[in-house]
Coordinates of C-alpha atoms in Angstrom, one line a residue:
M191 CA 45.5 139.2 147.3
A192 CA 48.6 140.3 145.0
S193 CA 48.2 139.6 140.8
S194 CA 52.1 137.9 141.2
A195 CA 54.7 136.4 143.5
T196 CA 58.2 135.9 143.6
A197 CA 59.5 132.2 145.3
W198 CA 63.7 131.1 145.7
S199 CA 64.5 128.2 146.6
W200 CA 67.0 126.5 145.6
D201 CA 68.7 122.4 143.3
V202 CA 65.6 119.4 142.3
A203 CA 63.5 121.9 145.2
A204 CA 63.6 124.9 143.1
K205 CA 62.5 122.6 140.5
A206 CA 59.7 120.5 142.2
L207 CA 58.7 124.0 142.9
D208 CA 58.3 124.8 139.0
T209 CA 56.6 121.7 139.4
V210 CA 53.5 123.5 140.7
D211 CA 53.7 126.4 138.8
E212 CA 51.4 126.0 135.8
P213 CA 48.9 123.8 137.9
Y214 CA 48.5 126.7 140.1
E215 CA 47.9 129.3 137.8
E216 CA 45.3 127.9 136.2
E217 CA 43.7 126.8 139.1
H218 CA 44.4 130.2 141.5
G219 CA 45.3 132.2 138.8
G220 CA 48.0 134.8 139.5
D221 CA 51.6 134.4 138.0
I222 CA 54.5 133.2 140.6
T223 CA 58.0 133.1 139.1
V224 CA 60.4 130.7 140.8
E225 CA 63.7 131.8 141.1
Q226 CA 66.6 128.5 141.4
F227 CA 70.4 129.7 143.5
G228 CA 72.8 126.6 145.2
R229 CA 71.7 126.0 148.0
S230 CA 73.7 127.8 150.1
N231 CA 74.3 131.2 147.5
M232 CA 70.4 131.1 148.3
K233 CA 71.1 131.3 152.2
D234 CA 72.5 133.9 152.2
K235 CA 70.9 135.9 149.5
F236 CA 67.9 135.7 152.0
R237 CA 69.8 136.0 155.4
S238 CA 72.0 139.0 154.2
R239 CA 68.2 140.4 152.5
V240 CA 65.6 140.7 155.7
L241 CA 68.3 141.4 158.1
S242 CA 68.4 144.8 155.8
G243 CA 64.6 144.9 155.7
S244 CA 64.2 145.3 152.0
G245 CA 64.5 143.3 148.6
A246 CA 63.1 139.5 149.8
P247 CA 60.3 137.4 147.8
A248 CA 57.3 136.6 148.7
V249 CA 58.0 132.8 149.2
A250 CA 61.1 130.9 150.3
T251 CA 62.6 127.4 151.0
M252 CA 63.9 126.8 154.9
E253 CA 65.9 123.7 155.8
S254 CA 64.6 122.6 159.8
V255 CA 68.5 122.6 160.6
D256 CA 67.9 126.1 159.5
A257 CA 64.2 127.4 161.2
A258 CA 65.4 128.2 165.1
A259 CA 68.0 131.0 163.4
W260 CA 66.2 132.4 160.9
V261 CA 63.0 132.6 162.5
D262 CA 65.2 134.1 165.6
T263 CA 65.6 137.1 163.3
G264 CA 62.6 138.8 163.5
G265 CA 61.8 139.2 159.8
L266 CA 59.8 136.0 159.0
R267 CA 55.3 135.9 158.9
D268 CA 53.8 134.6 161.5
I269 CA 51.4 132.0 159.3
G270 CA 49.9 130.9 162.0
D271 CA 46.1 132.4 162.5
W272 CA 46.5 130.8 157.9
I273 CA 47.4 128.0 159.3
D274 CA 44.7 127.3 161.9
D275 CA 41.7 129.2 159.7
A276 CA 43.0 126.3 156.6
G277 CA 42.2 123.6 159.0
I278 CA 44.9 121.9 157.6
R279 CA 48.5 122.6 161.0
D280 CA 46.6 117.6 162.4
E281 CA 47.4 116.8 157.9
F282 CA 51.0 116.9 158.6
V283 CA 53.6 114.7 160.6
S284 CA 53.2 116.0 164.3
G285 CA 56.9 115.5 164.8
K286 CA 57.9 119.2 162.2
W287 CA 55.7 121.5 164.1
G288 CA 58.7 122.0 166.5
P289 CA 62.0 124.0 164.5
L290 CA 58.8 125.5 162.7
T291 CA 56.9 127.6 166.2
K292 CA 58.4 130.1 168.2
D293 CA 56.3 131.8 171.4
G294 CA 53.6 130.9 170.2
G295 CA 53.3 131.6 166.5
T296 CA 54.1 129.3 163.4
Y297 CA 57.0 131.3 161.2
A298 CA 56.9 127.8 157.9
L299 CA 54.3 125.7 156.1
P300 CA 56.4 122.2 156.5
W301 CA 57.5 120.8 153.2
D302 CA 59.5 116.7 153.6
V303 CA 60.7 115.3 155.3
G304 CA 64.0 113.1 154.9
P305 CA 63.6 109.6 156.3
V306 CA 67.2 108.0 156.2
A307 CA 68.1 105.2 153.8
A308 CA 71.5 104.0 152.5
F309 CA 71.1 104.7 149.2
Y310 CA 73.5 101.7 146.9
R311 CA 75.0 100.4 144.1
N312 CA 73.4 97.3 143.5
D313 CA 75.5 96.4 140.9
V314 CA 78.4 97.4 142.1
A315 CA 77.8 94.5 145.2
D316 CA 76.0 92.3 142.2
E317 CA 79.7 92.8 140.8
H318 CA 82.3 92.8 144.1
G319 CA 79.8 89.8 145.8
L320 CA 78.5 91.8 148.0
D321 CA 75.6 90.7 150.2
M322 CA 73.8 93.9 150.8
D323 CA 70.3 92.3 151.9
G324 CA 72.2 90.8 154.5
I325 CA 73.2 94.0 155.8
E326 CA 71.5 94.6 159.7
T327 CA 75.0 96.2 161.6
W328 CA 77.8 98.5 161.3
D329 CA 79.4 95.5 162.3
E330 CA 77.9 93.5 159.0
F331 CA 78.3 97.4 156.6
I332 CA 81.9 97.5 157.2
A333 CA 82.2 93.6 156.6
E334 CA 81.0 93.7 153.5
G335 CA 82.6 97.2 152.2
E336 CA 85.8 94.9 153.5
K337 CA 84.9 92.9 150.2
L338 CA 85.6 95.7 147.5
P339 CA 88.5 96.9 145.3
D340 CA 91.1 99.6 147.1
D341 CA 89.8 102.0 144.5
V342 CA 86.2 101.5 145.9
A343 CA 84.3 103.0 148.8
M344 CA 81.5 101.1 150.4
L345 CA 80.5 104.8 152.2
N346 CA 82.0 108.2 152.0
L347 CA 82.7 110.4 154.7
P348 CA 82.5 113.6 153.3
P349 CA 84.6 116.5 155.4
N350 CA 82.2 119.2 154.3
D351 CA 79.4 117.7 156.1
Y352 CA 81.1 114.9 159.2
D353 CA 78.3 117.1 161.2
G354 CA 75.1 115.6 159.0
V355 CA 76.8 112.1 159.4
W356 CA 77.4 113.0 163.5
R357 CA 73.6 114.0 163.3
M358 CA 71.6 111.2 161.3
M359 CA 74.2 108.9 163.2
F360 CA 73.3 110.6 166.9
R361 CA 69.5 111.3 165.8
Q362 CA 69.3 107.0 165.5
L363 CA 70.2 106.4 168.6
G364 CA 67.9 108.9 170.7
G365 CA 70.8 112.2 171.3
L366 CA 69.8 115.2 171.2
P367 CA 72.8 117.8 171.1
F368 CA 71.2 120.4 174.6
T369 CA 69.6 118.4 177.8
D370 CA 66.7 120.1 178.9
S371 CA 68.4 122.2 180.6
G372 CA 70.1 123.6 177.8
A373 CA 73.3 122.0 178.5
V374 CA 75.5 121.1 175.4
N375 CA 75.3 116.9 175.6
I376 CA 77.5 116.2 172.4
N377 CA 79.9 114.5 174.6
S378 CA 77.8 112.1 176.2
E379 CA 78.0 108.8 174.8
K380 CA 75.0 107.7 172.5
S381 CA 78.2 110.7 170.7
L382 CA 80.4 109.3 171.5
R383 CA 79.4 106.1 170.4
V384 CA 79.1 108.2 167.1
A385 CA 82.2 109.2 167.2
R386 CA 83.9 105.5 167.2
Q387 CA 81.8 104.5 164.6
M388 CA 82.5 106.8 162.6
K389 CA 86.1 106.4 162.8
E390 CA 85.5 102.7 162.6
A391 CA 84.7 102.5 159.7
H392 CA 87.9 104.7 158.5
D393 CA 90.1 102.9 159.8
A394 CA 88.4 99.6 158.1
G395 CA 89.6 101.1 154.7
I396 CA 85.8 101.0 153.2
T397 CA 85.2 104.9 152.9
S398 CA 86.3 107.2 151.0
S399 CA 86.9 111.6 151.1
V400 CA 85.3 113.0 149.0
A401 CA 83.1 116.9 149.3
S402 CA 79.3 115.6 148.7
W403 CA 77.2 118.0 146.4
S404 CA 81.1 118.5 144.3
S405 CA 81.4 117.2 140.3
E406 CA 83.7 114.4 142.0
W407 CA 81.2 113.4 144.4
F408 CA 78.7 113.1 141.5
S409 CA 81.5 112.1 139.2
R410 CA 82.1 109.4 141.6
A411 CA 78.7 108.6 142.1
S412 CA 77.8 107.9 138.1
E413 CA 80.5 105.4 137.9
G414 CA 80.2 103.6 141.1
T415 CA 82.9 103.9 143.5
I416 CA 81.0 105.2 146.1
T417 CA 78.9 101.9 146.8
T418 CA 76.7 103.5 149.5
I419 CA 75.5 107.5 150.7
L420 CA 74.0 107.3 153.7
S421 CA 70.7 110.0 152.4
G422 CA 67.3 111.6 153.2
A423 CA 64.9 110.1 150.5
W424 CA 65.3 113.1 148.5
L425 CA 67.8 112.2 147.3
E426 CA 66.9 109.4 144.9
G427 CA 65.6 112.7 143.3
T428 CA 68.9 114.5 143.0
L429 CA 70.2 111.8 141.6
K430 CA 67.8 111.7 139.1
S431 CA 68.2 115.1 138.1
E432 CA 72.5 114.8 138.9
V433 CA 73.0 110.7 137.7
G434 CA 70.5 109.7 135.6
D435 CA 72.4 107.3 133.0
T436 CA 71.8 105.5 136.2
A437 CA 69.4 104.7 136.6
G438 CA 68.5 100.8 137.5
K439 CA 71.5 100.4 139.6
W440 CA 70.8 101.9 142.7
R441 CA 68.7 100.8 145.3
V442 CA 67.8 101.2 149.3
M443 CA 67.8 99.6 152.4
R444 CA 67.7 100.5 156.3
P445 CA 70.9 102.3 157.8
P446 CA 73.0 99.9 159.9
A447 CA 71.4 100.0 163.4
Y448 CA 74.1 99.4 165.8
E449 CA 73.3 96.4 167.3
S450 CA 71.0 93.7 166.4
G451 CA 67.4 94.8 166.5
G452 CA 68.5 98.1 167.0
N453 CA 67.1 101.0 165.6
R454 CA 67.4 101.6 161.9
A455 CA 65.7 104.5 161.5
T456 CA 66.7 107.8 161.9
N457 CA 65.9 111.9 159.3
W458 CA 68.4 113.9 157.3
G459 CA 66.8 116.7 156.3
G460 CA 63.5 118.8 155.5
S461 CA 62.3 121.9 153.7
N462 CA 59.6 124.2 154.9
L463 CA 58.1 127.2 153.5
I464 CA 57.9 130.7 154.8
I465 CA 56.8 134.0 153.6
A466 CA 58.9 137.5 154.7
D467 CA 57.3 140.0 156.8
Q468 CA 58.9 142.4 154.5
V469 CA 56.4 141.7 152.4
S470 CA 53.6 143.8 151.2
E471 CA 50.3 142.4 153.0
A472 CA 49.2 141.6 149.4
K473 CA 52.7 139.4 148.2
A474 CA 52.2 137.8 151.2
R475 CA 48.4 136.6 150.7
R476 CA 49.5 135.3 147.3
G477 CA 52.2 133.3 148.6
W478 CA 49.7 132.1 151.1
D479 CA 47.6 130.5 148.3
Y480 CA 50.6 129.4 146.1
M481 CA 52.0 127.8 149.8
Q482 CA 49.1 125.9 150.4
F483 CA 48.6 124.4 146.7
A484 CA 51.5 123.9 146.4
L485 CA 52.8 121.9 150.1
G486 CA 48.7 121.3 150.8
T487 CA 47.5 119.3 148.9
K488 CA 47.6 115.7 148.0
E489 CA 48.0 115.9 143.9
Q490 CA 50.9 118.2 144.1
Q491 CA 52.8 116.6 147.0
V492 CA 52.9 113.2 144.8
T493 CA 53.8 115.3 142.0
M494 CA 56.7 115.9 143.4
Y495 CA 57.4 112.8 145.4
E496 CA 57.1 111.5 141.9
E497 CA 59.3 113.9 140.0
Y498 CA 61.7 114.6 142.5
G499 CA 61.5 112.1 145.7
L500 CA 61.0 115.1 147.9
F501 CA 58.9 112.8 150.8
P502 CA 56.1 114.0 151.8
A503 CA 55.0 116.0 155.4
Y504 CA 51.9 115.9 154.7
K505 CA 50.1 112.8 156.1
P506 CA 46.7 112.2 153.1
A507 CA 49.8 112.0 150.2
Y508 CA 50.5 108.8 151.6
E509 CA 47.1 107.8 151.1
S510 CA 48.6 107.5 146.9
D511 CA 49.7 104.5 146.2
V512 CA 52.4 105.7 144.5
F513 CA 54.5 104.5 147.8
D514 CA 53.6 101.0 146.6
Q515 CA 54.5 101.1 143.7
G516 CA 58.4 100.2 141.7
S517 CA 60.9 103.3 140.7
E518 CA 62.2 102.8 138.1
F519 CA 65.2 104.5 139.6
L520 CA 65.6 101.2 142.0
G521 CA 65.5 99.1 140.0
G522 CA 61.4 98.5 140.7
Q523 CA 61.8 98.4 144.3
A524 CA 58.5 100.7 145.8
A525 CA 61.4 102.2 148.2
G526 CA 58.4 104.9 148.9
R527 CA 56.2 102.2 151.6
L528 CA 60.2 101.6 152.8
F529 CA 60.6 105.6 153.7
A530 CA 56.8 106.2 154.9
E531 CA 57.6 103.0 157.3
I532 CA 60.6 104.6 158.2
A533 CA 59.0 108.0 159.1
P534 CA 57.2 106.9 162.1
N535 CA 59.5 105.8 163.9
I536 CA 62.0 108.4 163.9
P537 CA 63.4 109.9 167.2
T538 CA 63.0 113.7 168.1
Y539 CA 65.6 116.2 167.5
K540 CA 66.4 119.8 169.0
Y541 CA 68.0 122.6 166.7
T542 CA 68.4 125.8 168.2
T543 CA 70.0 129.3 167.6
D544 CA 73.6 127.5 168.5
T545 CA 72.8 124.7 166.0
P546 CA 75.5 126.2 163.8
E547 CA 77.9 126.2 167.0
I548 CA 77.3 121.7 166.8
T549 CA 78.1 121.9 162.9
K550 CA 81.6 124.5 163.0
A551 CA 82.7 122.4 166.7
I552 CA 81.8 118.9 164.3
N553 CA 83.8 119.0 161.6
S554 CA 87.0 120.8 162.7
E555 CA 87.1 117.7 165.5
F556 CA 85.8 115.5 163.6
D557 CA 88.6 116.4 160.6
R558 CA 91.5 115.4 163.2
M559 CA 90.2 112.3 164.6
I560 CA 89.4 110.5 161.0
N561 CA 92.8 112.3 160.2
G562 CA 94.5 110.6 163.6
Q563 CA 95.1 113.9 165.1
I564 CA 93.0 112.8 168.2
S565 CA 90.0 110.2 169.6
P566 CA 87.0 110.0 169.3
K567 CA 87.0 111.2 173.2
E568 CA 88.9 113.9 171.8
A569 CA 87.1 114.5 169.5
V570 CA 84.6 114.8 170.8
D571 CA 84.8 116.0 174.0
T572 CA 86.7 119.4 172.6
A573 CA 84.0 120.1 170.7
A574 CA 81.7 119.9 172.9
Q575 CA 83.7 122.9 175.1
Q576 CA 83.7 124.6 171.9
V577 CA 80.3 125.7 171.9
A578 CA 79.7 125.6 175.4
D579 CA 82.8 128.3 175.5
R580 CA 81.0 130.3 172.8
T581 CA 77.5 130.1 173.2
G582 CA 78.0 130.6 176.9
R583 CA 76.0 127.3 177.8
D584 CA 77.3 124.6 181.0
L585 CA 78.1 120.5 179.8
A586 CA 76.1 118.4 180.2

């Protein structure tokens, strides 16, 4: 095993890995260096190093949405035997493994999952008389949002991430982007229902259009002119880090259902750790040892959840009473148990190497839909045709 290894990650994830450094080095020796990048920058840089065959770190963070494309490069190490030898495969939620496996190989160790909640500013809701506890459906959500003044949005629909919102809402309905036979399925009735719901919220005048992760996005979250953000559980850590002065003003609720009694569980995001195939055996062994300590131990996963809101895929961590404890940032709300209740009900979803084509098509056509250039039906039909044309797949 090498004496040192480097890990690449981004934003809060990098900060979370940093919390593991010291306890790992105390117990296992070695020297782990965590290098932090912007998310897009890290993805581009890692991919270019993998494709060039040199310069990649031993360990890197990979979102599940990128798994199929990254595995397909052939540049990731198959760590399936190490996972099985460690006897930890069954200790992770089963839904995480699908995108990480191919042809019998396993190319990542699961990190976090993203049970979705509506993070909302409770102080803003109270100021304007909103009944957030009474919301169950999208109709009720929009009705409460209409109580807000014009300069305060109930919900932000980020133009740079329409696909993220669509995917979250589509998955909530049990939608799948491709059929079992591989046909493009993003013009299905479920997808059309999502498009119509997003358009209805926009046309009701309750939304803003601020690019997610931008300085304006954080600024408006801080000042409370964006009341609600639909996101994975990991957003709590981001808000703590970026708008910490709003601690105590936020709460979470399940995402609105499409109809009374409908499913209110879905997922957004979730990451994993991988090892580049180009690094030496000694470096890879050190990287694996660090990964197993960081992601496959209850103590470290609980620490990452407490400090940065990264909801673990490692099931033994759920036994911790920390998930029943109130979050100071969320006004004392025990959000962890809410996320733990949502997680088992998240419908499955399938990412493929053609997922980026869906991302481009949805963002492009939903932008035209939101701006009134085309109807929701035209948006999903056109997006589906674009994906079919670019990938050679049939339409469902």
